[in-house]
Structure formats: C-alpha cells, structure tokens
Coordinates of C-alpha atoms in Angstrom, one line a residue:
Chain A
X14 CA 0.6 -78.9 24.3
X15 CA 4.1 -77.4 23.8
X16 CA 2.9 -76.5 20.6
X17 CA -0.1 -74.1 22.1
X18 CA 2.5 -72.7 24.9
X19 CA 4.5 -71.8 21.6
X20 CA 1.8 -70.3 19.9
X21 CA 0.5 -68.6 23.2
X22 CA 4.1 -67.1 23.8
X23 CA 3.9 -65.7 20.4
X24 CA 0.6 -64.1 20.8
X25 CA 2.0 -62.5 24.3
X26 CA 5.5 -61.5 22.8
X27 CA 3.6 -60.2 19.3
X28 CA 1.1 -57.8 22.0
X29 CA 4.2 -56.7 23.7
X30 CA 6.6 -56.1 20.8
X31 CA 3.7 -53.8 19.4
X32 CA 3.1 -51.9 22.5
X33 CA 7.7 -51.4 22.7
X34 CA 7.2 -49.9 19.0
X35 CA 4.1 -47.6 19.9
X36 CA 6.2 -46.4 23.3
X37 CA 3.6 -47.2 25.1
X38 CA 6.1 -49.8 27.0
X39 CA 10.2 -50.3 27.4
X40 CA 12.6 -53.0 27.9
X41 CA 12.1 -52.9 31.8
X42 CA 8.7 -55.1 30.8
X43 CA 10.3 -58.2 29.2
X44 CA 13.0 -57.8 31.7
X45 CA 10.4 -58.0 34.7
X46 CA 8.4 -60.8 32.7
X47 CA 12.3 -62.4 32.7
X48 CA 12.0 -62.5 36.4
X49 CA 9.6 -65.8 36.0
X50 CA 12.4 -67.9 36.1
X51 CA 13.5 -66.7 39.4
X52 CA 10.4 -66.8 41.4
X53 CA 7.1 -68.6 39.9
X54 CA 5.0 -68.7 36.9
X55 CA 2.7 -66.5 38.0
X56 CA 5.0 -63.9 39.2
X57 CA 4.1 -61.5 36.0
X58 CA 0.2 -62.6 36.3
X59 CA 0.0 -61.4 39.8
X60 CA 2.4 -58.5 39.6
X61 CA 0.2 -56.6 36.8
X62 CA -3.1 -57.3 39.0
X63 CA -0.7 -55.3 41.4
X64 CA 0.6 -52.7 39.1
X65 CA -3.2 -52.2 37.7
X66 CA -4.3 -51.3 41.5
X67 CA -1.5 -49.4 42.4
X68 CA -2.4 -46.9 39.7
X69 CA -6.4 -46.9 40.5
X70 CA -5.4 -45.9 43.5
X71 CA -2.8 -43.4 43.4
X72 CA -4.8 -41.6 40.6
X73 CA -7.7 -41.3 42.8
X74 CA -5.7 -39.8 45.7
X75 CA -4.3 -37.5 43.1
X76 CA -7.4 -36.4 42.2
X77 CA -9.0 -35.8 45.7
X78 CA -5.8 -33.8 46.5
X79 CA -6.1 -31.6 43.9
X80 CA -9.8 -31.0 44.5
X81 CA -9.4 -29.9 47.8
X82 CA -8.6 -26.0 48.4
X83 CA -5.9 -25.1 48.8
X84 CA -4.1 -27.8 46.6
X85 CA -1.0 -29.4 48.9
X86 CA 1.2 -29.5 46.2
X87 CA 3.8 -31.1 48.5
X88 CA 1.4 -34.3 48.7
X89 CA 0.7 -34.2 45.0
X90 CA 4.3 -34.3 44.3
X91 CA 4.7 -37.4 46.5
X92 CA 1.9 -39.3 45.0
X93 CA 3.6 -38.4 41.6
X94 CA 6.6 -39.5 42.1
X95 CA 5.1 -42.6 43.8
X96 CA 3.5 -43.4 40.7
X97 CA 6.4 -42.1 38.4
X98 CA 8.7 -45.1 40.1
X99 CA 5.9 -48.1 40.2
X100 CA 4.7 -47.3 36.1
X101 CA 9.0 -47.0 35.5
X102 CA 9.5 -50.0 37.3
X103 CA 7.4 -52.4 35.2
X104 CA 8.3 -51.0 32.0
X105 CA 5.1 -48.2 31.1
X106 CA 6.9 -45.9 29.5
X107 CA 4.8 -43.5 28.1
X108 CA 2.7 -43.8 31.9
X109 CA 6.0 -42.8 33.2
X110 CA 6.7 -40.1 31.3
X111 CA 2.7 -38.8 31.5
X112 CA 3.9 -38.8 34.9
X113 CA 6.8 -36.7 34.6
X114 CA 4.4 -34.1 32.8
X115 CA 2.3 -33.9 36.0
X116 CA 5.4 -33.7 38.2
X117 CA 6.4 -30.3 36.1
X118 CA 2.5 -28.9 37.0
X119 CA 3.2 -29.5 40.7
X120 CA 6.5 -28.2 40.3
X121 CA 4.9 -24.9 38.7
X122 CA 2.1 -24.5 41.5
X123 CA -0.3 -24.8 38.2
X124 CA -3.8 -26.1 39.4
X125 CA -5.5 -26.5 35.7
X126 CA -2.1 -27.9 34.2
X127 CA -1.8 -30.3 37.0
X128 CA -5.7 -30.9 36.0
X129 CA -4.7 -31.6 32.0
X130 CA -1.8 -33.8 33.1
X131 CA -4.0 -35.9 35.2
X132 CA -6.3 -36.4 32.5
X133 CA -3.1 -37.1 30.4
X134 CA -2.3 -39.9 32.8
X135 CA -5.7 -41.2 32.9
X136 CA -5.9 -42.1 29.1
X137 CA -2.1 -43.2 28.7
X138 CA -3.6 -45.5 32.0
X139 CA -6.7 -46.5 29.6
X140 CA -4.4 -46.9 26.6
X141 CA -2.2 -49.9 28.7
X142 CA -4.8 -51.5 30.5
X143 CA -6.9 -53.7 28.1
X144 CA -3.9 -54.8 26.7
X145 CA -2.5 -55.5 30.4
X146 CA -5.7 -57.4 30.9
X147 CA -4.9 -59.8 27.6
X148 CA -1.4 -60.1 28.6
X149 CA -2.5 -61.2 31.9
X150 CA -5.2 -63.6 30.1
X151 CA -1.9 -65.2 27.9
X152 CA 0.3 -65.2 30.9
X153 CA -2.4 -67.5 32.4
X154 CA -3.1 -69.2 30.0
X155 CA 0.6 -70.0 29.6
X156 CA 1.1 -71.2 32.6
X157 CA -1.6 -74.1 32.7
X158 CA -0.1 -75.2 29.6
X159 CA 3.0 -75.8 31.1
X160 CA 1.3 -77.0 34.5
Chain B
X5 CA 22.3 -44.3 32.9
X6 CA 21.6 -41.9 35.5
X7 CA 23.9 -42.2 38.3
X8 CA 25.3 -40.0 40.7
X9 CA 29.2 -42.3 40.3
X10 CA 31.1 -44.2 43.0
X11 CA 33.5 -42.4 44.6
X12 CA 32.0 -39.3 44.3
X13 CA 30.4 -39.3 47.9
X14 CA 30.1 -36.0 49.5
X15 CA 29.8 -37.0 53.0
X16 CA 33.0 -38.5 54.8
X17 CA 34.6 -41.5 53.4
X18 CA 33.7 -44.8 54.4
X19 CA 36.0 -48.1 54.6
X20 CA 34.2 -51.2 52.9
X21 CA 33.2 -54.2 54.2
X22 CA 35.5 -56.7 53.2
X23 CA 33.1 -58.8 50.8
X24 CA 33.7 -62.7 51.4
X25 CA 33.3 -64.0 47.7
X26 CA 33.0 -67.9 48.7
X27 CA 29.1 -66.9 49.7
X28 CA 26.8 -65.2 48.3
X29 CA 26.2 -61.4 48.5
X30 CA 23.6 -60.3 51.0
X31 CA 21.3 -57.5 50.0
X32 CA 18.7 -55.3 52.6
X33 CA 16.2 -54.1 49.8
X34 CA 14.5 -50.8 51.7
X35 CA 11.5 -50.1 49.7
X36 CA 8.1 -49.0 51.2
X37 CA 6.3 -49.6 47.8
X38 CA 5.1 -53.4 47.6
X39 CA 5.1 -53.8 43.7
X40 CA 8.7 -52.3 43.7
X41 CA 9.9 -54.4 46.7
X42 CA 8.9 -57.5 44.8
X43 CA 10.5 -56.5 41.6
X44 CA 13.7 -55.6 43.2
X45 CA 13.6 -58.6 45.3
X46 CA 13.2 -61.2 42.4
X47 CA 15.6 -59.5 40.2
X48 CA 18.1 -59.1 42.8
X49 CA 17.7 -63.1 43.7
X50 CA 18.4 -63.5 40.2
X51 CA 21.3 -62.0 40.4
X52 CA 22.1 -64.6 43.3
X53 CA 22.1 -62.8 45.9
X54 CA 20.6 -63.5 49.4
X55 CA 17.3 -60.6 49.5
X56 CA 16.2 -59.4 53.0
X57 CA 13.3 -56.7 52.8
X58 CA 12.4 -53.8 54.9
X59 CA 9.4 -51.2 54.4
X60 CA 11.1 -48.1 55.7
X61 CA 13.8 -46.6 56.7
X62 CA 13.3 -47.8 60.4
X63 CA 13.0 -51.2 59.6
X64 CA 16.3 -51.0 58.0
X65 CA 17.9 -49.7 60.9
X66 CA 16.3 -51.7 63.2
X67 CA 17.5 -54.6 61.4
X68 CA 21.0 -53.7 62.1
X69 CA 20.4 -52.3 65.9
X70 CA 19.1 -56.4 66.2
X71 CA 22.6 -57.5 64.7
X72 CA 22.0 -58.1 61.2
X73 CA 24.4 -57.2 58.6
X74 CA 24.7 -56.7 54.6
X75 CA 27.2 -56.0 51.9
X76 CA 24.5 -54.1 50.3
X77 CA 21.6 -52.2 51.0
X78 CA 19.7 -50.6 48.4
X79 CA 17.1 -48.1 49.5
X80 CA 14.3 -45.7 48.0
X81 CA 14.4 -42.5 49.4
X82 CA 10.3 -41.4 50.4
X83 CA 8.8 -44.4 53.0
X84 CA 6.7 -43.7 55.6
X85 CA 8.4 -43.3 59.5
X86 CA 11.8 -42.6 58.0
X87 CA 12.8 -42.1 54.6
X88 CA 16.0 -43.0 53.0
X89 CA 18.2 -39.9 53.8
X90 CA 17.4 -40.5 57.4
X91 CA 18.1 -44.1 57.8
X92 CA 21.4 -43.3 55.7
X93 CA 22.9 -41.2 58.2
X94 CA 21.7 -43.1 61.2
X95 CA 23.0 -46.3 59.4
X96 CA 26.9 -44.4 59.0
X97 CA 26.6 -42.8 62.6
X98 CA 26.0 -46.4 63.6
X99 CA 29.1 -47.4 62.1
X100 CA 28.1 -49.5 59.2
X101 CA 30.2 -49.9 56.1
X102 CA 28.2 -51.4 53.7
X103 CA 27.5 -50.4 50.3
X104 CA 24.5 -48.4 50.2
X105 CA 22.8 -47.2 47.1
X106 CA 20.1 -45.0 46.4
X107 CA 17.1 -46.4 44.0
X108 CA 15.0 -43.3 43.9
X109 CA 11.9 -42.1 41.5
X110 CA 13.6 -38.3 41.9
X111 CA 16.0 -36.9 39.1
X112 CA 16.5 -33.3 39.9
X113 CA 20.2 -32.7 41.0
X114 CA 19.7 -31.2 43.8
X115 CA 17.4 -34.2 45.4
X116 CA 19.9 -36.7 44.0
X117 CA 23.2 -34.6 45.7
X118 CA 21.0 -34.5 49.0
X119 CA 20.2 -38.2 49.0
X120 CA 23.9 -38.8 48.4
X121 CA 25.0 -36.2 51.1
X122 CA 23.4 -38.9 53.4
X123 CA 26.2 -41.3 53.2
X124 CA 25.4 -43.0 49.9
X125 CA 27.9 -44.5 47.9
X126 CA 26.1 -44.5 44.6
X127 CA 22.4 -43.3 43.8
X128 CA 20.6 -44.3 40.8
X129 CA 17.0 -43.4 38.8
X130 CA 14.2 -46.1 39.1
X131 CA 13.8 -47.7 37.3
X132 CA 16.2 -50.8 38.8
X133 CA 17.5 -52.4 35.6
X134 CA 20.0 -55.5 34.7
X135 CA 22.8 -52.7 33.7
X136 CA 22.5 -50.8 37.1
X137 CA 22.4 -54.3 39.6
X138 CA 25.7 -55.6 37.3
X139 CA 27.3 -51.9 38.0
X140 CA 26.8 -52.2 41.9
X141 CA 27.9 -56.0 42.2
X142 CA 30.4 -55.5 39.8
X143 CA 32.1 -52.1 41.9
X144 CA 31.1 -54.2 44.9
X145 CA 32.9 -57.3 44.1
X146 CA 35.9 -54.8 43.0
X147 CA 36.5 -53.4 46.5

C-alpha cells in the first residue's frame, strides 16, 4: 500500500515537474498542494474542481461582454483581473500571464486584440486542463491509499 | 517581490496594535473570490494563525462595528458592495490600528499607490506566497 502511495506521488510529482519546466505552471502549485497538511486530503482534489469552474465561467462572461456593442471595457477589465488573480493564485503561470495579454487589449480599447487574447486564454486553459483532470485522478487516488 | 514597502504609507500614520505574542496572531482574510479565500485561509492557518473570513469590504467592517478585532487584515481590493479602498478608509476613520495589507491582482503603480493611499500599510501582487505571509508576520511581530 505505501508502496502504491509512493509510486502514485511520483506519477503526480513527475506530471507536475513537467508542466513547472514547460511554464505552463509555477511554484505557487506545489506550495498550494503543500496546503494538504493544513486542512484535509482532499483540499487540492476539490480546490482544482473549483479552479476548473472558476475559469469556465469567467471566460464565458468574458466572451458575452465582448460580444455585446458597445464592448464595456470597464467590465472586461474586471473579469480579467478576476481571472488574472484565481489562475496566479494556484500556480497557472502561463494562464496568468495569457491573462495579462488580454488585460493590455482592454487596456488599449482594442476589440479584435481582446478577441486573439481570449482565444489565447482559451488554449493555454485547454493546454492545463487534461493534465488538471489526471492530477485530480492521482490526488484521489492518493488519498484512498492513505485512507 | 512586488510590494509597495512598510513604512512607506501615504495616508496619515497609524500607531500599531500592540501584538500579544503568548497567542496566536488573528487574521480577517477580506476576499470576495471563494477559491482565493480558501487558499489564503489554509495557508494563513498554516502559518498558525487564527483565520476569520469576510466576502467584502462591508463584511469586514461590519465585523469590527460588532466588536471584533485583528492584528491583521489582509484584503483584495475589487468585491462586490465595497471594495478594498473603501473598507480601508472606513476601517482608519473607525479608529482601527491593525495591520492591513493589500493582496490585489492589479500591478500598475498608479492602482497600487491608490489602494495604499487608503490607509494600507503594505500592498502586495497575488499571488499570496510563503515569502510575502513570512514578510507581514515577520514586520508584524517586529512592531
């Protein structure tokens, strides 16, 4: 049993060290998945679920905000930053910094940039979520090991 | 790390809270995001502190109109029904002393001077790290 936690914490810290060298995530990640010890097991399993629908939704107010005529730059810039400081928060770096490309758009008033740097947020999104969804699997599996 | 420093408040100064160091630090987390207010909230128990949470800016102060108090209070600065900035400078027209610090997404000087102009005594960049909690106990523990 302690044997298959090993191996499973391996697997998980193998996914993550190779998503740190691609950029794709930081050091905030393994110091939220440090956070375990102070609150439960599950705390990173259900935090990503979070994380995951956090972003579905912010990117789909994004996009109905800059669909409608005129664009209210002032909300898209809110709902950028909003997403800017959850995708920092947990460590997706190169979401974050997507993020900071879309923030510039706003910032210039420019509809089709903004448009290009929501679809640059989108993949980086894309990019991070399958291997989200098979850290979350590990994580799980982790845990009923050790239960 | 980006920080706008202690000691470098623009608004007027403020006397500290005399910080009892026999018990442990009590920290009002003002946040209006959920995923964040649970990150800080862990990490800040971590760091073994007592964690209250509030969703907005009027939560916050309503927790002190009620008679709570905290050495520390670290607050974003957009939440619905009053934003950081606000409940800053109600918080110091109230007449409270504790440390509060700024945990905002924003970077631009000119939103980070602003947020500070409020009555902060520190303001720092999400995200909240190990480094930037250690800083603000650290200066708080030095007072």
């Amino acid at each position: 049993m302690a044997a298959n936690t090993e191996a499973l914490n391996q697997q998980l810290q193998q996914i993550v060290n190779s998503l740190k060298e691609q950029g794709i995530l930081d050091s905030q990640f393994w110091m939220v998945h440090s956070l375990k010890e102070a609150s439960s097991p599950f705390f990173l399993a259900q935090l990503i679920p979070m994380f995951c629908h956090n972003v579905q939704t912010t990117l789909r107010d994004l996009n109905r905000t800059l669909e409608k005529e005129p664009v209210n730059y002032y909300d898209m810039n809110e709902l950028t930053m909003k997403l800017k400081g959850c995708t920092s928060s947990i460590g997706a770096r190169r979401l974050a910094l997507a993020c900071v490309t879309l923030w510039r758009a706003v910032d210039n008033k420019n509809k089709d940039v903004c448009g290009s740097a929501l679809n640059g947020i989108r993949q980086e999104y894309q990019t991070l979520r399958s291997s989200l969804d098979r850290i979350v699997e590990l994580e799980r599996r982790i845990v009923s090991h050790q239960a | 790390m980006e920080k706008m420093g202690f000691g470098n408040v623009m608004s007027t100064s403020k006397t500290m809270k005399i910080i009892d160091t026999e018990k442990k630090i009590s920290v009002l987390i003002v946040e209006d995001d959920l995923l964040i207010r649970k990150i800080h909230k862990v990490m800040m128990t971590k760091f073994g502190t007592e964690v209250q949470l509030a969703a907005n800016g009027k939560e916050a102060v309503d927790l002190f109109l009620s008679g709570a108090s905290f050495d520390l209070i670290l607050t974003d600065l957009e939440m619905p029904i009053m934003d950081g900035i606000e409940a800053t400078k109600q918080l110091r027209s109230m007449g409270v002393t504790s440390m509060i610090v700024g945990v905002t997404s924003r970077n631009q000087d000119s939103e980070i001077q602003a947020f500070m102009k409020s009555g902060l005594n520190a303001c720092y960049v999400k995200p909240l790290n190990a480094e930037k909690v250690t800083a603000v106990l650290n200066e708080l523990k030095n007072i």
